[in-house]
mmCIF file of C-alpha atoms in Angstrom:
data_model
loop_
_atom_site.group_PDB
_atom_site.id
_atom_site.type_symbol
_atom_site.label_atom_id
_atom_site.label_comp_id
_atom_site.label_asym_id
_atom_site.label_seq_id
_atom_site.Cartn_x
_atom_site.Cartn_y
_atom_site.Cartn_z
ATOM 1 C CA MET Z 1 -40.443 180.548 -104.999
ATOM 2 C CA GLU Z 2 -37.213 181.116 -103.068
ATOM 3 C CA CYS Z 3 -36.853 178.733 -100.173
ATOM 4 C CA THR Z 4 -34.969 180.426 -97.335
ATOM 5 C CA ASP Z 5 -35.682 178.075 -94.442
ATOM 6 C CA TRP Z 6 -34.415 175.076 -96.428
ATOM 7 C CA LYS Z 7 -33.664 172.877 -93.415
ATOM 8 C CA ARG Z 8 -37.336 172.928 -92.450
ATOM 9 C CA LYS Z 9 -38.643 172.838 -96.020
ATOM 10 C CA ILE Z 10 -36.994 169.587 -97.080
ATOM 11 C CA THR Z 11 -40.298 167.793 -96.835
ATOM 12 C CA GLY Z 12 -42.329 170.865 -97.793
ATOM 13 C CA ASN Z 13 -43.705 172.024 -101.130
ATOM 14 C CA GLU Z 14 -42.351 170.785 -104.455
ATOM 15 C CA ASN Z 15 -40.957 174.186 -105.484
ATOM 16 C CA CYS Z 16 -38.144 174.164 -102.963
ATOM 17 C CA ARG Z 17 -37.705 170.490 -102.056
ATOM 18 C CA SER Z 18 -35.030 169.720 -104.653
ATOM 19 C CA ASN Z 19 -32.786 172.707 -103.849
ATOM 20 C CA ALA Z 20 -33.285 172.146 -100.151
ATOM 21 C CA LYS Z 21 -32.130 168.543 -100.343
ATOM 22 C CA ARG Z 22 -29.039 169.483 -102.321
ATOM 23 C CA LYS Z 23 -28.066 172.007 -99.655
ATOM 24 C CA ALA Z 24 -28.792 169.511 -96.894
ATOM 25 C CA PHE Z 25 -26.480 166.949 -98.521
ATOM 26 C CA ARG Z 26 -23.778 169.588 -98.923
ATOM 27 C CA PHE Z 27 -23.801 170.627 -95.284
ATOM 28 C CA GLY Z 28 -24.132 167.117 -93.890
ATOM 29 C CA ILE Z 29 -27.688 167.427 -92.553
ATOM 30 C CA LEU Z 30 -28.736 164.520 -94.732
ATOM 31 C CA LYS Z 31 -26.509 161.623 -95.765
ATOM 32 C CA ARG Z 32 -26.548 160.306 -99.287
ATOM 33 C CA GLN Z 33 -28.168 156.921 -99.463
ATOM 34 C CA SER Z 34 -25.833 154.041 -100.117
ATOM 35 C CA ARG Z 35 -26.476 151.774 -103.028
ATOM 36 C CA PRO Z 36 -29.032 149.253 -101.717
ATOM 37 C CA PRO Z 37 -27.959 145.642 -101.660
ATOM 38 C CA GLU Z 38 -29.242 143.249 -104.235
ATOM 39 C CA PRO Z 39 -32.490 141.522 -103.235
ATOM 40 C CA PRO Z 40 -32.191 138.225 -101.343
ATOM 41 C CA GLY Z 41 -32.857 136.287 -104.535
ATOM 42 C CA SER Z 42 -30.026 137.967 -106.417
ATOM 43 C CA LYS Z 43 -27.741 135.653 -108.323
ATOM 44 C CA LYS Z 44 -24.709 137.840 -107.601
ATOM 45 C CA PRO Z 45 -22.672 135.856 -105.067
ATOM 46 C CA PHE Z 46 -19.954 138.263 -103.903
ATOM 47 C CA SER Z 47 -20.435 140.238 -100.698
ATOM 48 C CA ALA Z 48 -17.881 142.701 -99.344
ATOM 49 C CA ASP Z 49 -16.471 139.896 -97.185
ATOM 50 C CA ILE Z 50 -15.763 137.767 -100.256
ATOM 51 C CA LEU Z 51 -14.138 140.688 -102.067
ATOM 52 C CA LYS Z 52 -11.908 141.270 -99.034
ATOM 53 C CA LEU Z 53 -10.941 137.594 -99.077
ATOM 54 C CA ILE Z 54 -9.987 137.943 -102.751
ATOM 55 C CA VAL Z 55 -7.828 140.967 -101.900
ATOM 56 C CA VAL Z 56 -6.126 139.072 -99.076
ATOM 57 C CA CYS Z 57 -5.389 135.989 -101.208
ATOM 58 C CA ALA Z 58 -4.147 137.997 -104.193
ATOM 59 C CA MET Z 59 -1.935 140.207 -102.049
ATOM 60 C CA LEU Z 60 -0.460 137.291 -100.119
ATOM 61 C CA ALA Z 61 0.340 135.402 -103.319
ATOM 62 C CA ASP Z 62 1.866 138.473 -104.963
ATOM 63 C CA HIS Z 63 4.057 139.394 -102.010
ATOM 64 C CA ALA Z 64 5.180 135.800 -101.515
ATOM 65 C CA ALA Z 65 6.157 135.649 -105.186
ATOM 66 C CA TRP Z 66 8.373 138.723 -104.825
ATOM 67 C CA LEU Z 67 10.351 136.922 -102.122
ATOM 68 C CA PHE Z 68 10.390 133.326 -103.344
ATOM 69 C CA LEU Z 69 9.881 133.232 -107.143
ATOM 70 C CA PRO Z 70 12.181 134.670 -109.826
ATOM 71 C CA PHE Z 71 10.372 137.553 -111.485
ATOM 72 C CA ASP Z 72 11.106 136.603 -115.094
ATOM 73 C CA THR Z 73 9.902 132.990 -114.881
ATOM 74 C CA PRO Z 74 6.472 131.799 -116.046
ATOM 75 C CA ALA Z 75 5.561 130.943 -112.459
ATOM 76 C CA GLY Z 76 6.574 134.362 -111.173
ATOM 77 C CA GLN Z 77 4.773 136.217 -113.943
ATOM 78 C CA SER Z 78 1.624 134.129 -113.469
ATOM 79 C CA VAL Z 79 1.437 134.777 -109.739
ATOM 80 C CA HIS Z 80 2.065 138.496 -110.180
ATOM 81 C CA PHE Z 81 -0.620 138.582 -112.890
ATOM 82 C CA PHE Z 82 -3.110 137.121 -110.401
ATOM 83 C CA GLY Z 83 -1.833 139.378 -107.631
ATOM 84 C CA ARG Z 84 -2.769 142.504 -109.597
ATOM 85 C CA ILE Z 85 -6.400 141.871 -108.602
ATOM 86 C CA ALA Z 86 -5.720 143.200 -105.111
ATOM 87 C CA ALA Z 87 -5.253 146.888 -105.926
ATOM 88 C CA PRO Z 88 -8.448 147.673 -107.866
ATOM 89 C CA VAL Z 89 -10.693 145.555 -105.633
ATOM 90 C CA ALA Z 90 -9.285 147.291 -102.545
ATOM 91 C CA CYS Z 91 -9.946 150.685 -104.168
ATOM 92 C CA PHE Z 92 -13.494 149.625 -105.030
ATOM 93 C CA LEU Z 93 -14.104 148.529 -101.433
ATOM 94 C CA LEU Z 94 -12.695 151.830 -100.199
ATOM 95 C CA VAL Z 95 -15.291 153.729 -102.248
ATOM 96 C CA GLU Z 96 -18.097 151.469 -101.042
ATOM 97 C CA GLY Z 97 -16.857 151.856 -97.483
ATOM 98 C CA TYR Z 98 -16.862 155.641 -97.795
ATOM 99 C CA PHE Z 99 -20.518 155.737 -98.796
ATOM 100 C CA HIS Z 100 -21.520 153.252 -96.096
ATOM 101 C CA THR Z 101 -19.459 154.453 -93.136
ATOM 102 C CA ARG Z 102 -21.031 156.340 -90.263
ATOM 103 C CA SER Z 103 -17.890 158.405 -89.766
ATOM 104 C CA VAL Z 104 -15.402 159.281 -92.503
ATOM 105 C CA LYS Z 105 -13.168 160.752 -89.802
ATOM 106 C CA ARG Z 106 -12.895 157.423 -87.948
ATOM 107 C CA TYR Z 107 -12.356 155.656 -91.266
ATOM 108 C CA ALA Z 108 -9.436 157.975 -92.050
ATOM 109 C CA VAL Z 109 -7.988 157.578 -88.547
ATOM 110 C CA ARG Z 110 -8.048 153.778 -88.880
ATOM 111 C CA LEU Z 111 -6.173 153.962 -92.167
ATOM 112 C CA GLY Z 112 -3.664 156.431 -90.734
ATOM 113 C CA VAL Z 113 -2.968 154.426 -87.576
ATOM 114 C CA PHE Z 114 -2.482 151.145 -89.415
ATOM 115 C CA ALA Z 115 -0.367 152.887 -92.054
ATOM 116 C CA LEU Z 116 2.010 153.862 -89.251
ATOM 117 C CA ILE Z 117 1.920 150.356 -87.757
ATOM 118 C CA SER Z 118 2.616 148.815 -91.159
ATOM 119 C CA GLN Z 119 5.467 151.101 -92.150
ATOM 120 C CA ILE Z 120 8.257 149.173 -90.426
ATOM 121 C CA PRO Z 121 7.376 145.728 -91.856
ATOM 122 C CA TYR Z 122 6.645 147.307 -95.251
ATOM 123 C CA SER Z 123 9.993 149.095 -95.295
ATOM 124 C CA ILE Z 124 11.876 145.920 -94.342
ATOM 125 C CA PHE Z 125 9.949 143.956 -96.982
ATOM 126 C CA GLN Z 126 10.788 146.482 -99.694
ATOM 127 C CA THR Z 127 14.353 147.462 -98.862
ATOM 128 C CA GLY Z 128 15.609 145.184 -96.090
ATOM 129 C CA THR Z 129 15.990 148.180 -93.764
ATOM 130 C CA ILE Z 130 13.801 150.527 -91.749
ATOM 131 C CA ASP Z 131 13.543 153.719 -93.754
ATOM 132 C CA PHE Z 132 10.990 156.493 -93.204
ATOM 133 C CA ARG Z 133 12.385 158.881 -95.801
ATOM 134 C CA PRO Z 134 9.788 159.964 -98.382
ATOM 135 C CA GLY Z 135 10.153 158.822 -101.969
ATOM 136 C CA PRO Z 136 8.138 157.103 -104.701
ATOM 137 C CA GLY Z 137 6.580 153.931 -103.325
ATOM 138 C CA ARG Z 138 8.293 154.307 -99.935
ATOM 139 C CA PHE Z 139 5.081 154.184 -97.864
ATOM 140 C CA SER Z 140 2.638 151.307 -97.575
ATOM 141 C CA VAL Z 141 -0.586 150.915 -99.501
ATOM 142 C CA LEU Z 142 -2.549 151.967 -96.420
ATOM 143 C CA TYR Z 143 -1.010 155.412 -96.812
ATOM 144 C CA THR Z 144 -2.063 155.413 -100.472
ATOM 145 C CA LEU Z 145 -5.602 154.376 -99.566
ATOM 146 C CA LEU Z 146 -5.738 157.194 -97.024
ATOM 147 C CA CYS Z 147 -4.914 159.667 -99.806
ATOM 148 C CA CYS Z 148 -7.620 158.052 -101.929
ATOM 149 C CA LEU Z 149 -10.184 158.296 -99.132
ATOM 150 C CA LEU Z 150 -9.485 162.003 -98.681
ATOM 151 C CA ALA Z 151 -9.817 162.482 -102.439
ATOM 152 C CA VAL Z 152 -13.236 160.801 -102.489
ATOM 153 C CA TRP Z 153 -14.364 162.952 -99.559
ATOM 154 C CA ILE Z 154 -13.240 166.161 -101.268
ATOM 155 C CA TRP Z 155 -14.886 165.184 -104.535
ATOM 156 C CA ASP Z 156 -18.118 164.173 -102.803
ATOM 157 C CA LYS Z 157 -18.450 167.205 -100.535
ATOM 158 C CA MET Z 158 -16.662 170.009 -102.375
ATOM 159 C CA ARG Z 159 -16.757 169.242 -106.087
ATOM 160 C CA ASP Z 160 -18.441 172.598 -106.789
ATOM 161 C CA LYS Z 161 -15.655 174.547 -105.058
ATOM 162 C CA ALA Z 162 -12.957 176.274 -107.113
ATOM 163 C CA PHE Z 163 -10.135 174.663 -105.144
ATOM 164 C CA CYS Z 164 -11.417 171.085 -105.605
ATOM 165 C CA PRO Z 165 -9.313 170.280 -108.736
ATOM 166 C CA PHE Z 166 -6.184 171.627 -107.043
ATOM 167 C CA ALA Z 167 -6.828 169.603 -103.885
ATOM 168 C CA LEU Z 168 -7.343 166.437 -105.924
ATOM 169 C CA ALA Z 169 -4.183 167.123 -107.925
ATOM 170 C CA ALA Z 170 -2.213 167.569 -104.690
ATOM 171 C CA LEU Z 171 -3.532 164.275 -103.294
ATOM 172 C CA SER Z 172 -2.707 162.483 -106.537
ATOM 173 C CA LEU Z 173 0.892 163.691 -106.225
ATOM 174 C CA LEU Z 174 1.051 162.685 -102.563
ATOM 175 C CA SER Z 175 -0.215 159.223 -103.483
ATOM 176 C CA VAL Z 176 2.982 158.690 -105.517
ATOM 177 C CA LEU Z 177 4.823 158.291 -102.211
ATOM 178 C CA GLY Z 178 2.846 155.130 -101.441
ATOM 179 C CA ASP Z 179 2.603 151.626 -102.860
ATOM 180 C CA TRP Z 180 0.451 151.405 -106.030
ATOM 181 C CA MET Z 181 1.234 155.127 -106.317
ATOM 182 C CA MET Z 182 -1.002 157.287 -108.527
ATOM 183 C CA PHE Z 183 -2.614 154.264 -110.151
ATOM 184 C CA ALA Z 184 -4.603 153.494 -107.003
ATOM 185 C CA PHE Z 185 -5.735 157.126 -107.020
ATOM 186 C CA LEU Z 186 -6.957 156.819 -110.629
ATOM 187 C CA PHE Z 187 -8.733 153.534 -109.913
ATOM 188 C CA THR Z 188 -10.451 154.995 -106.857
ATOM 189 C CA MET Z 189 -11.681 158.101 -108.650
ATOM 190 C CA ALA Z 190 -12.949 155.987 -111.565
ATOM 191 C CA PHE Z 191 -15.052 153.982 -109.116
ATOM 192 C CA ALA Z 192 -16.198 156.993 -107.075
ATOM 193 C CA MET Z 193 -17.184 159.270 -109.949
ATOM 194 C CA ASN Z 194 -19.197 156.524 -111.631
ATOM 195 C CA ARG Z 195 -20.695 154.893 -108.552
ATOM 196 C CA GLY Z 196 -24.052 153.341 -109.348
ATOM 197 C CA ASN Z 197 -23.015 152.852 -112.981
ATOM 198 C CA LEU Z 198 -21.076 149.582 -113.148
ATOM 199 C CA ARG Z 199 -20.448 149.902 -116.866
ATOM 200 C CA GLY Z 200 -18.993 153.385 -116.424
ATOM 201 C CA GLN Z 201 -16.871 152.245 -113.491
ATOM 202 C CA CYS Z 202 -15.414 149.359 -115.483
ATOM 203 C CA LEU Z 203 -14.772 151.421 -118.623
ATOM 204 C CA TRP Z 204 -12.950 154.220 -116.812
ATOM 205 C CA PHE Z 205 -11.064 151.732 -114.654
ATOM 206 C CA ALA Z 206 -10.005 149.758 -117.750
ATOM 207 C CA ALA Z 207 -8.777 152.976 -119.377
ATOM 208 C CA ALA Z 208 -6.703 153.747 -116.272
ATOM 209 C CA ALA Z 209 -5.359 150.174 -116.274
ATOM 210 C CA VAL Z 210 -4.236 150.370 -119.906
ATOM 211 C CA PHE Z 211 -2.626 153.757 -119.221
ATOM 212 C CA MET Z 212 -0.817 152.289 -116.209
ATOM 213 C CA THR Z 213 0.460 149.301 -118.185
ATOM 214 C CA GLY Z 214 1.669 151.498 -121.030
ATOM 215 C CA LEU Z 215 3.478 153.830 -118.650
ATOM 216 C CA MET Z 216 5.101 150.986 -116.724
ATOM 217 C CA THR Z 217 6.120 149.258 -119.967
ATOM 218 C CA ALA Z 218 7.715 152.424 -121.349
ATOM 219 C CA SER Z 219 9.596 153.003 -118.095
ATOM 220 C CA SER Z 220 10.798 149.396 -118.027
ATOM 221 C CA MET Z 221 11.978 149.526 -121.650
ATOM 222 C CA LEU Z 222 13.983 152.673 -120.894
ATOM 223 C CA ASP Z 223 15.803 150.593 -118.285
ATOM 224 C CA GLY Z 224 16.699 148.039 -120.955
ATOM 225 C CA ASN Z 225 14.037 145.426 -120.179
ATOM 226 C CA PRO Z 226 11.963 143.687 -122.890
ATOM 227 C CA PHE Z 227 8.545 145.163 -123.679
ATOM 228 C CA TYR Z 228 6.692 142.170 -122.234
ATOM 229 C CA SER Z 229 8.261 142.508 -118.775
ATOM 230 C CA GLN Z 230 5.367 144.628 -117.501
ATOM 231 C CA LEU Z 231 2.459 142.949 -119.265
ATOM 232 C CA TYR Z 232 1.572 141.181 -116.015
ATOM 233 C CA GLN Z 233 0.190 144.559 -114.918
ATOM 234 C CA LEU Z 234 -2.838 143.834 -117.122
ATOM 235 C CA GLY Z 235 -3.857 141.357 -114.437
ATOM 236 C CA VAL Z 236 -5.722 144.254 -112.823
ATOM 237 C CA LEU Z 237 -8.428 143.650 -115.441
ATOM 238 C CA LEU Z 238 -9.205 140.332 -113.723
ATOM 239 C CA SER Z 239 -10.928 142.407 -111.065
ATOM 240 C CA ILE Z 240 -13.742 143.448 -113.435
ATOM 241 C CA PRO Z 241 -15.654 140.140 -113.133
ATOM 242 C CA CYS Z 242 -15.290 140.369 -109.350
ATOM 243 C CA LEU Z 243 -16.862 143.826 -109.315
ATOM 244 C CA GLY Z 244 -19.660 142.660 -111.599
ATOM 245 C CA LEU Z 245 -20.511 139.882 -109.136
ATOM 246 C CA TYR Z 246 -20.701 142.224 -106.130
ATOM 247 C CA ASN Z 247 -24.167 142.164 -104.578
ATOM 248 C CA GLY Z 248 -23.872 145.277 -102.420
ATOM 249 C CA ARG Z 249 -23.876 143.431 -99.099
ATOM 250 C CA ARG Z 250 -21.431 144.727 -96.537
ATOM 251 C CA ALA Z 251 -19.434 142.801 -93.921
ATOM 252 C CA ALA Z 252 -21.533 140.243 -92.061
ATOM 253 C CA THR Z 253 -19.940 141.131 -88.704
ATOM 254 C CA ALA Z 254 -18.152 144.117 -87.209
ATOM 255 C CA ARG Z 255 -14.943 142.083 -87.227
ATOM 256 C CA GLY Z 256 -15.050 141.942 -91.010
ATOM 257 C CA LYS Z 257 -13.980 145.554 -91.443
ATOM 258 C CA TRP Z 258 -10.795 144.943 -89.426
ATOM 259 C CA THR Z 259 -9.643 141.980 -91.510
ATOM 260 C CA PHE Z 260 -7.508 143.872 -93.992
ATOM 261 C CA TYR Z 261 -6.075 146.301 -91.432
ATOM 262 C CA VAL Z 262 -4.725 143.467 -89.274
ATOM 263 C CA PHE Z 263 -3.782 141.190 -92.156
ATOM 264 C CA TYR Z 264 -1.629 143.723 -93.968
ATOM 265 C CA PRO Z 265 1.191 144.242 -91.421
ATOM 266 C CA ALA Z 266 0.838 140.685 -90.102
ATOM 267 C CA HIS Z 267 1.377 138.991 -93.471
ATOM 268 C CA LEU Z 268 4.364 141.211 -94.284
ATOM 269 C CA LEU Z 269 5.977 140.337 -90.964
ATOM 270 C CA ALA Z 270 5.257 136.625 -91.464
ATOM 271 C CA LEU Z 271 6.782 136.635 -94.954
ATOM 272 C CA ILE Z 272 9.884 138.463 -93.718
ATOM 273 C CA LEU Z 273 10.410 135.916 -90.930
ATOM 274 C CA LEU Z 274 9.813 133.016 -93.327
ATOM 275 C CA LYS Z 275 12.327 134.418 -95.794
ATOM 276 C CA GLN Z 276 14.932 134.749 -93.061
ATOM 277 C CA ALA Z 277 14.221 131.216 -91.869
ATOM 278 C CA VAL Z 278 14.688 129.588 -95.273
ATOM 279 C CA SER Z 279 17.728 131.718 -96.065
#
C-alpha cells in the first residue's frame, strides 16, 4: 500500500511505517538515535571527557616537542609518536558530537568562530609570522574539523543525492588547506560511515593510517630524508585502544564541550610566549 501521508503514518500500519520513517529522517522530522551509552556496570572506562583529556595531553606534548626537542632525536620521535593520538581521537569525537548535538548549525558556527580566533596564534606557531594566505596546512585544525563536520552532515543527510560524491570530494580538497590536511578527512569518514561498528571503524581507520604513513614517507624520501623519518606517523594507531574503551557517555557538564575550543588557541599562545622567554 502506498503511504502518502507519511508524516502522520509513522506510527501507523506496518506496510508504510518503514518508508515513512526513512523519509522523516531525511527531512529532519525525526532525529536518528545516538548510540546509547554503555550500561552503568560497563567495564569500559573512557567517557568523552576522558577522550578529550587524551587529545589535549597528546596535542600539548606534540606541539611542545616541535618547539623544544630536535625532531631527529629519540626523545623527539617518541613524543611525536605519542602526539599522533590527538588527530584520530578528535575526529572520532567530532563524529560522536555530530550525532549527539541538538544543532549541527551551532556546532559548525563554534568551530568556525574558534578557527578564526586560533588562526593568528597558529600562524605564528607554524611560520613565526601572521599569514592568512591559503596553502597546504596554512589553517588550523579547527578549520579542518569544520570541513570534516560538513562532510559528515552531507553524507548523513544527502548520501542518496547525485551531487554527494562531488561535494565530499570538494571538502576533502578544501581540508588540505588545514592542519592534518586530508588525513583528518579520511579518519572522520571512516568513523562516520562505520558508526556503530567498532571493528569496521578501526579497520578502515587503520587502512587510512597506513596510507597516510606511506604517502608521508614517500614524500619525505623525495626530499632526501631517510625512510624511517616519518614512521612516527604510525602513532595514530595508538588511538585504537582508546576508541575501544569508549563507553558512549558524553561530557559530564556543559563546560566540557568548550574545553578543546578554548584550549587550542590558549596552548599555542602559551607555547609561543614560553619559546620567546627561553630564547
